[in-house]
CSV table of C-alpha atoms and ligand atoms in Angstrom, one decimal:
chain,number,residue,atom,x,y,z
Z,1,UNK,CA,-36.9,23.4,-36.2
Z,2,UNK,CA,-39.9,25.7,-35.4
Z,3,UNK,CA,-39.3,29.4,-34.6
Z,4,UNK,CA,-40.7,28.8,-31.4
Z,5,UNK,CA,-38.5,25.6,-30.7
Z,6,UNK,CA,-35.6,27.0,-32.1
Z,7,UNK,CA,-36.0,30.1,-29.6
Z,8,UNK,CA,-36.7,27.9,-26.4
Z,9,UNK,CA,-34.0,25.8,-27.3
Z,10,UNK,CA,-31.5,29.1,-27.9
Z,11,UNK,CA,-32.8,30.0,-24.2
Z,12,UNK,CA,-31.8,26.8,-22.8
Z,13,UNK,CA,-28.6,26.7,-24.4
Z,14,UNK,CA,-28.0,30.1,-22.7
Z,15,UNK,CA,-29.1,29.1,-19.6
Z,16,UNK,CA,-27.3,25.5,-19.6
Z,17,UNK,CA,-24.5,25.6,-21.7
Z,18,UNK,CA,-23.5,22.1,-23.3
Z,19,UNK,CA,-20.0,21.3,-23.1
Z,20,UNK,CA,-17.8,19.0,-25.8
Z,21,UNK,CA,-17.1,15.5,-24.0
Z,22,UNK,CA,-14.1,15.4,-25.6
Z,23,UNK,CA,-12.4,18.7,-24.2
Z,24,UNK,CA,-15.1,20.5,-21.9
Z,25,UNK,CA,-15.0,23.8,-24.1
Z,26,UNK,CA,-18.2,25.2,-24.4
Z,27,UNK,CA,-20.3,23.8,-27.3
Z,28,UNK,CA,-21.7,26.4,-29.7
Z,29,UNK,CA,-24.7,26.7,-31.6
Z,30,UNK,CA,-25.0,23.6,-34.1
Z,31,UNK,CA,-22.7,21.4,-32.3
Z,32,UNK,CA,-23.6,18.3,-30.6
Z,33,UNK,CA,-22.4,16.5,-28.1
Z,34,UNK,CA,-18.7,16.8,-29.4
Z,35,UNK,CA,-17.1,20.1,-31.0
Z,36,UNK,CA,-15.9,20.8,-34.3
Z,37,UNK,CA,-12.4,20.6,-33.2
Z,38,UNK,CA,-12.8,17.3,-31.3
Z,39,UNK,CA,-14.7,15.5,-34.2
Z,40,UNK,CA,-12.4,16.9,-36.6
Z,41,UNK,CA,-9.1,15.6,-34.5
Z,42,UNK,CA,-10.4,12.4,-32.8
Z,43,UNK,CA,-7.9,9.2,-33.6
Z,44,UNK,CA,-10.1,7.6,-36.2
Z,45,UNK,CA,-8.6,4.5,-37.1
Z,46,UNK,CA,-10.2,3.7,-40.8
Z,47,UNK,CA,-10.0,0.0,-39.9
Z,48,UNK,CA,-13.2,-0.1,-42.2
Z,49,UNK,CA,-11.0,0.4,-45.4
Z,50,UNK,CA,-8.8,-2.5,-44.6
Z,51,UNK,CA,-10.1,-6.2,-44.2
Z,52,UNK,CA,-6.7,-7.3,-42.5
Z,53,UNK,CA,-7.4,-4.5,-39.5
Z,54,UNK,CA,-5.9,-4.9,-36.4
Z,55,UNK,CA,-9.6,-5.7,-35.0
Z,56,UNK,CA,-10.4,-8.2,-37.3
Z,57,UNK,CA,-6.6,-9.8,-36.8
Z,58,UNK,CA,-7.7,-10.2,-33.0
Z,59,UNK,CA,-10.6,-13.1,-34.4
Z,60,UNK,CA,-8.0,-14.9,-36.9
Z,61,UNK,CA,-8.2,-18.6,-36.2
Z,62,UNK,CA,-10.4,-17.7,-33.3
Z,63,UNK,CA,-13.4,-16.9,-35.0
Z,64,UNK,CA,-14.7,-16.8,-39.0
Z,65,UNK,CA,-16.4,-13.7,-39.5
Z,66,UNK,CA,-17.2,-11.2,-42.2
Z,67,UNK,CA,-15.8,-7.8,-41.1
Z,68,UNK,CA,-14.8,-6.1,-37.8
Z,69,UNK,CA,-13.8,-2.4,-37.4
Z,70,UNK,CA,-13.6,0.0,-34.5
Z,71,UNK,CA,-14.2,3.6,-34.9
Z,72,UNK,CA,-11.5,5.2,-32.8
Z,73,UNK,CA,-8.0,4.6,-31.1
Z,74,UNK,CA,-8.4,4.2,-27.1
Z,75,UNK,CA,-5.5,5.4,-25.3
Z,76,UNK,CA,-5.2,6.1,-21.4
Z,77,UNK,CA,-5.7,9.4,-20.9
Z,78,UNK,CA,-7.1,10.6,-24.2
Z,79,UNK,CA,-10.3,12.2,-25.3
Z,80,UNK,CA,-11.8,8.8,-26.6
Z,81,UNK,CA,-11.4,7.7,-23.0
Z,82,UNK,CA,-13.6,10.5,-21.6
Z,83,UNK,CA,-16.0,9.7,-24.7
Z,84,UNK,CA,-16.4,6.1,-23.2
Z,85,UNK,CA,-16.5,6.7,-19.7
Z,86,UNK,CA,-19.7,9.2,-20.5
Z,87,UNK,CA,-21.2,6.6,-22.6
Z,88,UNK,CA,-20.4,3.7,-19.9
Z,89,UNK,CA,-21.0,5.4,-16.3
Z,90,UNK,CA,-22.3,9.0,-16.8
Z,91,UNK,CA,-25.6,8.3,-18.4
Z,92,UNK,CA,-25.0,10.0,-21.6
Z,93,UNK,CA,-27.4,7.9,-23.8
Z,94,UNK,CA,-27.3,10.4,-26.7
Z,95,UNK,CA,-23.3,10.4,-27.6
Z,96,UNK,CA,-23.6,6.6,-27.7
Z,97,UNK,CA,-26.2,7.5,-29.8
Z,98,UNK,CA,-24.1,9.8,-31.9
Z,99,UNK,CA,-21.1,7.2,-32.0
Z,100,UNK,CA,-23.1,4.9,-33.3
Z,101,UNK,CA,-24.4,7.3,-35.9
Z,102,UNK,CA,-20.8,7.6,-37.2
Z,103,UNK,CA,-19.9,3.4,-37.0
Z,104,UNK,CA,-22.9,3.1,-39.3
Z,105,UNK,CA,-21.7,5.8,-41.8
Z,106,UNK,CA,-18.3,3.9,-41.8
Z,107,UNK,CA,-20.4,0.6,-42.4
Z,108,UNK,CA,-22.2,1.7,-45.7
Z,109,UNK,CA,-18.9,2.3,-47.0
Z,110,UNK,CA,-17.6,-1.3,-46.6
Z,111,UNK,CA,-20.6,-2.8,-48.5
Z,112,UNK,CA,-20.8,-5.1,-45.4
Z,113,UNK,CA,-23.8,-7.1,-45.4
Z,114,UNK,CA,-25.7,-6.6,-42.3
Z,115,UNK,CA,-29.6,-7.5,-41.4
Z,116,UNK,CA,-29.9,-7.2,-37.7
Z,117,UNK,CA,-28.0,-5.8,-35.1
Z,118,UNK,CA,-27.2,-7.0,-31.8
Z,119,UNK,CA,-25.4,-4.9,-28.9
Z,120,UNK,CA,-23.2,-7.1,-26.3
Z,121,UNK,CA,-25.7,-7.7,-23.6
Z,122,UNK,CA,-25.4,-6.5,-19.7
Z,123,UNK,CA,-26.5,-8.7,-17.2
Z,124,UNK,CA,-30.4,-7.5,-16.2
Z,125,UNK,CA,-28.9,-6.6,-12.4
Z,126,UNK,CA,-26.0,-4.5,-14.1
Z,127,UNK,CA,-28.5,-3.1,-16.9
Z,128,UNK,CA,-31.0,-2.4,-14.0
Z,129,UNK,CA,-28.5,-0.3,-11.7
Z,130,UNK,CA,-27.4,1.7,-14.9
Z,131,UNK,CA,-30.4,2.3,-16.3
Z,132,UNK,CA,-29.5,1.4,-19.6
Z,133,UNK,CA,-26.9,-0.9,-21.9
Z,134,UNK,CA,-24.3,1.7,-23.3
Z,135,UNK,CA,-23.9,-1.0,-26.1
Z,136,UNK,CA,-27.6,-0.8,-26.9
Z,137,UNK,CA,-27.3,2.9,-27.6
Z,138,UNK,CA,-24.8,2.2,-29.8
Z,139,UNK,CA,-26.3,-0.2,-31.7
Z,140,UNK,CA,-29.4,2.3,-32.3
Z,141,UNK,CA,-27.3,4.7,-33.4
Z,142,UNK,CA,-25.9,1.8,-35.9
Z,143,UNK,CA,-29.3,0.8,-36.9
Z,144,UNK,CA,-30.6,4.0,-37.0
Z,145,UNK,CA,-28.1,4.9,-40.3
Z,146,UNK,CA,-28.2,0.9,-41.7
Z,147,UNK,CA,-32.1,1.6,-41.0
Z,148,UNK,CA,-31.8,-2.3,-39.6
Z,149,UNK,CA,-33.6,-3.6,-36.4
Z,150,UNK,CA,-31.4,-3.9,-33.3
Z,151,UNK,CA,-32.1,-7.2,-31.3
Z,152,UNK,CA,-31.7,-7.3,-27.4
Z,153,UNK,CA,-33.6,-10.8,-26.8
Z,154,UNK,CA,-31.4,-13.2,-29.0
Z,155,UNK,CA,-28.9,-12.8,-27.0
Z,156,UNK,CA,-28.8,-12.5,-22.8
Z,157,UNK,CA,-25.7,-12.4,-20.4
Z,158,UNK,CA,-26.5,-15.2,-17.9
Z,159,UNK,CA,-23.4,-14.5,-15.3
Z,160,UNK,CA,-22.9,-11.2,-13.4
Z,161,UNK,CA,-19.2,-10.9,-13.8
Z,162,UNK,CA,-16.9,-8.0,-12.4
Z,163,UNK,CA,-14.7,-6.1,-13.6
Z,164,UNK,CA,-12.1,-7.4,-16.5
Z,165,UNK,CA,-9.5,-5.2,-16.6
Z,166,UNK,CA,-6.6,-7.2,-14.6
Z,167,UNK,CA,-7.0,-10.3,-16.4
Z,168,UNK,CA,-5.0,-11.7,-18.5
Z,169,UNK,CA,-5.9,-12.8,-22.0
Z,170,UNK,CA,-6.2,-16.8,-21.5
Z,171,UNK,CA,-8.2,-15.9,-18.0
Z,172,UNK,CA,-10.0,-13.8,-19.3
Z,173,UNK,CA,-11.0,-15.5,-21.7
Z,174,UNK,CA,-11.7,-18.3,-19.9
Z,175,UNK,CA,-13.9,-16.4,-18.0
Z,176,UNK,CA,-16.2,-15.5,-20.6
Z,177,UNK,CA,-16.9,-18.5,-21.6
Z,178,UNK,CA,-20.2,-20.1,-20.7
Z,179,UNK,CA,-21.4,-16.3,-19.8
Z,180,UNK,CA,-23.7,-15.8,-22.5
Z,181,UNK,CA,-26.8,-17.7,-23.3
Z,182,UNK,CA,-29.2,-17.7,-26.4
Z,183,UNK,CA,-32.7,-16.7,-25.3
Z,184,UNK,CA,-34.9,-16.4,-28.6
Z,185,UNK,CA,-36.3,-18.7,-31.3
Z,186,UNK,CA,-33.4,-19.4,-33.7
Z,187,UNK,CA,-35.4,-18.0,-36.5
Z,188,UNK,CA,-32.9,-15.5,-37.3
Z,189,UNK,CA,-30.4,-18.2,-38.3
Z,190,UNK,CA,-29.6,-16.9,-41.4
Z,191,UNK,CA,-29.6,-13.3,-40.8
Z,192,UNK,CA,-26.0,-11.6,-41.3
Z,193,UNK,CA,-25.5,-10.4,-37.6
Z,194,UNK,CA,-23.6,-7.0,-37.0
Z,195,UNK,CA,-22.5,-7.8,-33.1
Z,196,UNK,CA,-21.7,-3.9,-31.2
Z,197,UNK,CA,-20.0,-2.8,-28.1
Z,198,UNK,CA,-18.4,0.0,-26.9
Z,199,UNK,CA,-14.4,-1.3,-26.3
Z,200,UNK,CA,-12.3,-4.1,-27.7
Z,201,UNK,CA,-9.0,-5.0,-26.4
Z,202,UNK,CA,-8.5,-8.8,-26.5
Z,203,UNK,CA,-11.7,-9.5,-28.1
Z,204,UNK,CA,-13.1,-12.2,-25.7
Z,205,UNK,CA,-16.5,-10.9,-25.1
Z,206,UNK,CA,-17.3,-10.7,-28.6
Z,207,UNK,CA,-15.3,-14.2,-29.5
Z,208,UNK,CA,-17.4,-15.8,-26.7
Z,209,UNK,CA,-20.7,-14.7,-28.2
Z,210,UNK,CA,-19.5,-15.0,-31.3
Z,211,UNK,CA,-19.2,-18.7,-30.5
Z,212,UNK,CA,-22.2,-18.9,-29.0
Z,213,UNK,CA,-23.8,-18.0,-32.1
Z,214,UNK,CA,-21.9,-19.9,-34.1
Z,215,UNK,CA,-22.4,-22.9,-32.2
Z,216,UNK,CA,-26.4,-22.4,-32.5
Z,217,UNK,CA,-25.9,-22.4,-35.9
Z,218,UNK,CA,-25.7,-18.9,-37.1
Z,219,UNK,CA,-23.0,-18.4,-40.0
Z,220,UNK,CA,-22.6,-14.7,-40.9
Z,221,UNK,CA,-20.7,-12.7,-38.0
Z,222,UNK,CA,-19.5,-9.1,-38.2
Z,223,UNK,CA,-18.3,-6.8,-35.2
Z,224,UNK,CA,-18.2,-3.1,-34.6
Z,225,UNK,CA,-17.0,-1.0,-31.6
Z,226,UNK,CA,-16.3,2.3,-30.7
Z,227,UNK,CA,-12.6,1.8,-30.1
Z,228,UNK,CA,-10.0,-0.2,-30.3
Z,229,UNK,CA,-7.3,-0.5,-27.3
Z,230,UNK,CA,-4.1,-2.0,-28.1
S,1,ZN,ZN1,-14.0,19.3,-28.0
């Protein structure tokens, strides 16, 4: 960083401490968006190191794909649940970003092939309203490492729906079915697909666009997410 950079950005720091979205202590020089401490102690769950992961157990005989992992745990209450509720509702663009950044570095251990990715779409009225797609800044941060484009016109979310978290699995489920719709030239066909978004607990988002795709023809499916919620 340039000396004059570096000692604007100092300044700022001083004037607007940044604070670790995992704990709220104050971050210090060098650390972004998370402390030391906090990266150092977050619940990773190494799913990429095992094929039979608890993630990828979720698609069995639901879906064929090539490899699914989440990066963390996600528990009520913990750290990881503060880390997705700033990515999801308070705007923070840049530790999607990050998270992203560390999916992908889990990624080009696996040996996964992967040639485009594509984040779990909002519907353009939610999108709109927030501003942005928390599963998009994910994805870049993905990309960014694979160095792979990130699609957001294959795939569009044609129904509004609210929120998912009472449902059960079959209704759920059922729910999500029909949701989704393919938007772009089916070109990309052949590409191995990487699909990305932030949570995964029963898997029916990504099952139901997984299908979709599927169904349109396309062959090689992977998923990612930032956690995993039993
Ligand atoms: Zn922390």
């Amino acid at each position: 960083m340039p000396f004059i950079q570096q000692i604007t950005s100092d300044f700022l720091h001083l004037l607007f401490p940044e604070h670790c979205n995992a704990c709220g202590v104050q971050l210090v020089h060098g650390e972004k968006q998370i402390c030391i401490r906090c990266l150092y102690d977050l619940p990773y769950t190494d799913f990429h190191l095992f094929a039979d992961n608890p993630v990828a157990r979720l698609f069995w005989g639901r879906m064929p794909f090539q490899g699914a992992m989440s990066l963390l745990y996600f528990r009520k209450g913990s750290k990881v649940q503060d880390l997705i509720h700033r990515i999801k509702y308070n705007g923070n663009t840049e530790l999607g970003f990050m998270l992203g950044c560390m999916i992908g570095e889990k990624i080009l251990l696996t040996g996964q092939k992967t040639e485009l990715i594509i984040p779990i779409p909002l519907h353009r009225l939610k999108e709109r309203k927030r501003g942005y797609n928390q599963s998009k800044c994910i994805a870049d941060g993905i990309a960014k490492v694979l160095q792979l484009p990130v699609n957001t016109k294959l795939l569009t979310r044609k129904i509004n729906t609210g929120t998912q978290t009472k449902r059960s699995r079959y209704n759920r489920f059922e729910n999500m079915e029909y949701i989704f719709r393919i938007s772009q030239s089916l070109s990309l066909k052949h590409k191995a697909i990487l699909l990305v978004d932030d949570v995964i607990t029963t898997g029916a988002t990504l099952e139901s666009c997984g299908h979709l795709l599927l169904a349109n023809g396309f062959e090689n499916l992977s998923v990612a997410t930032v956690a995993y919620a039993e």
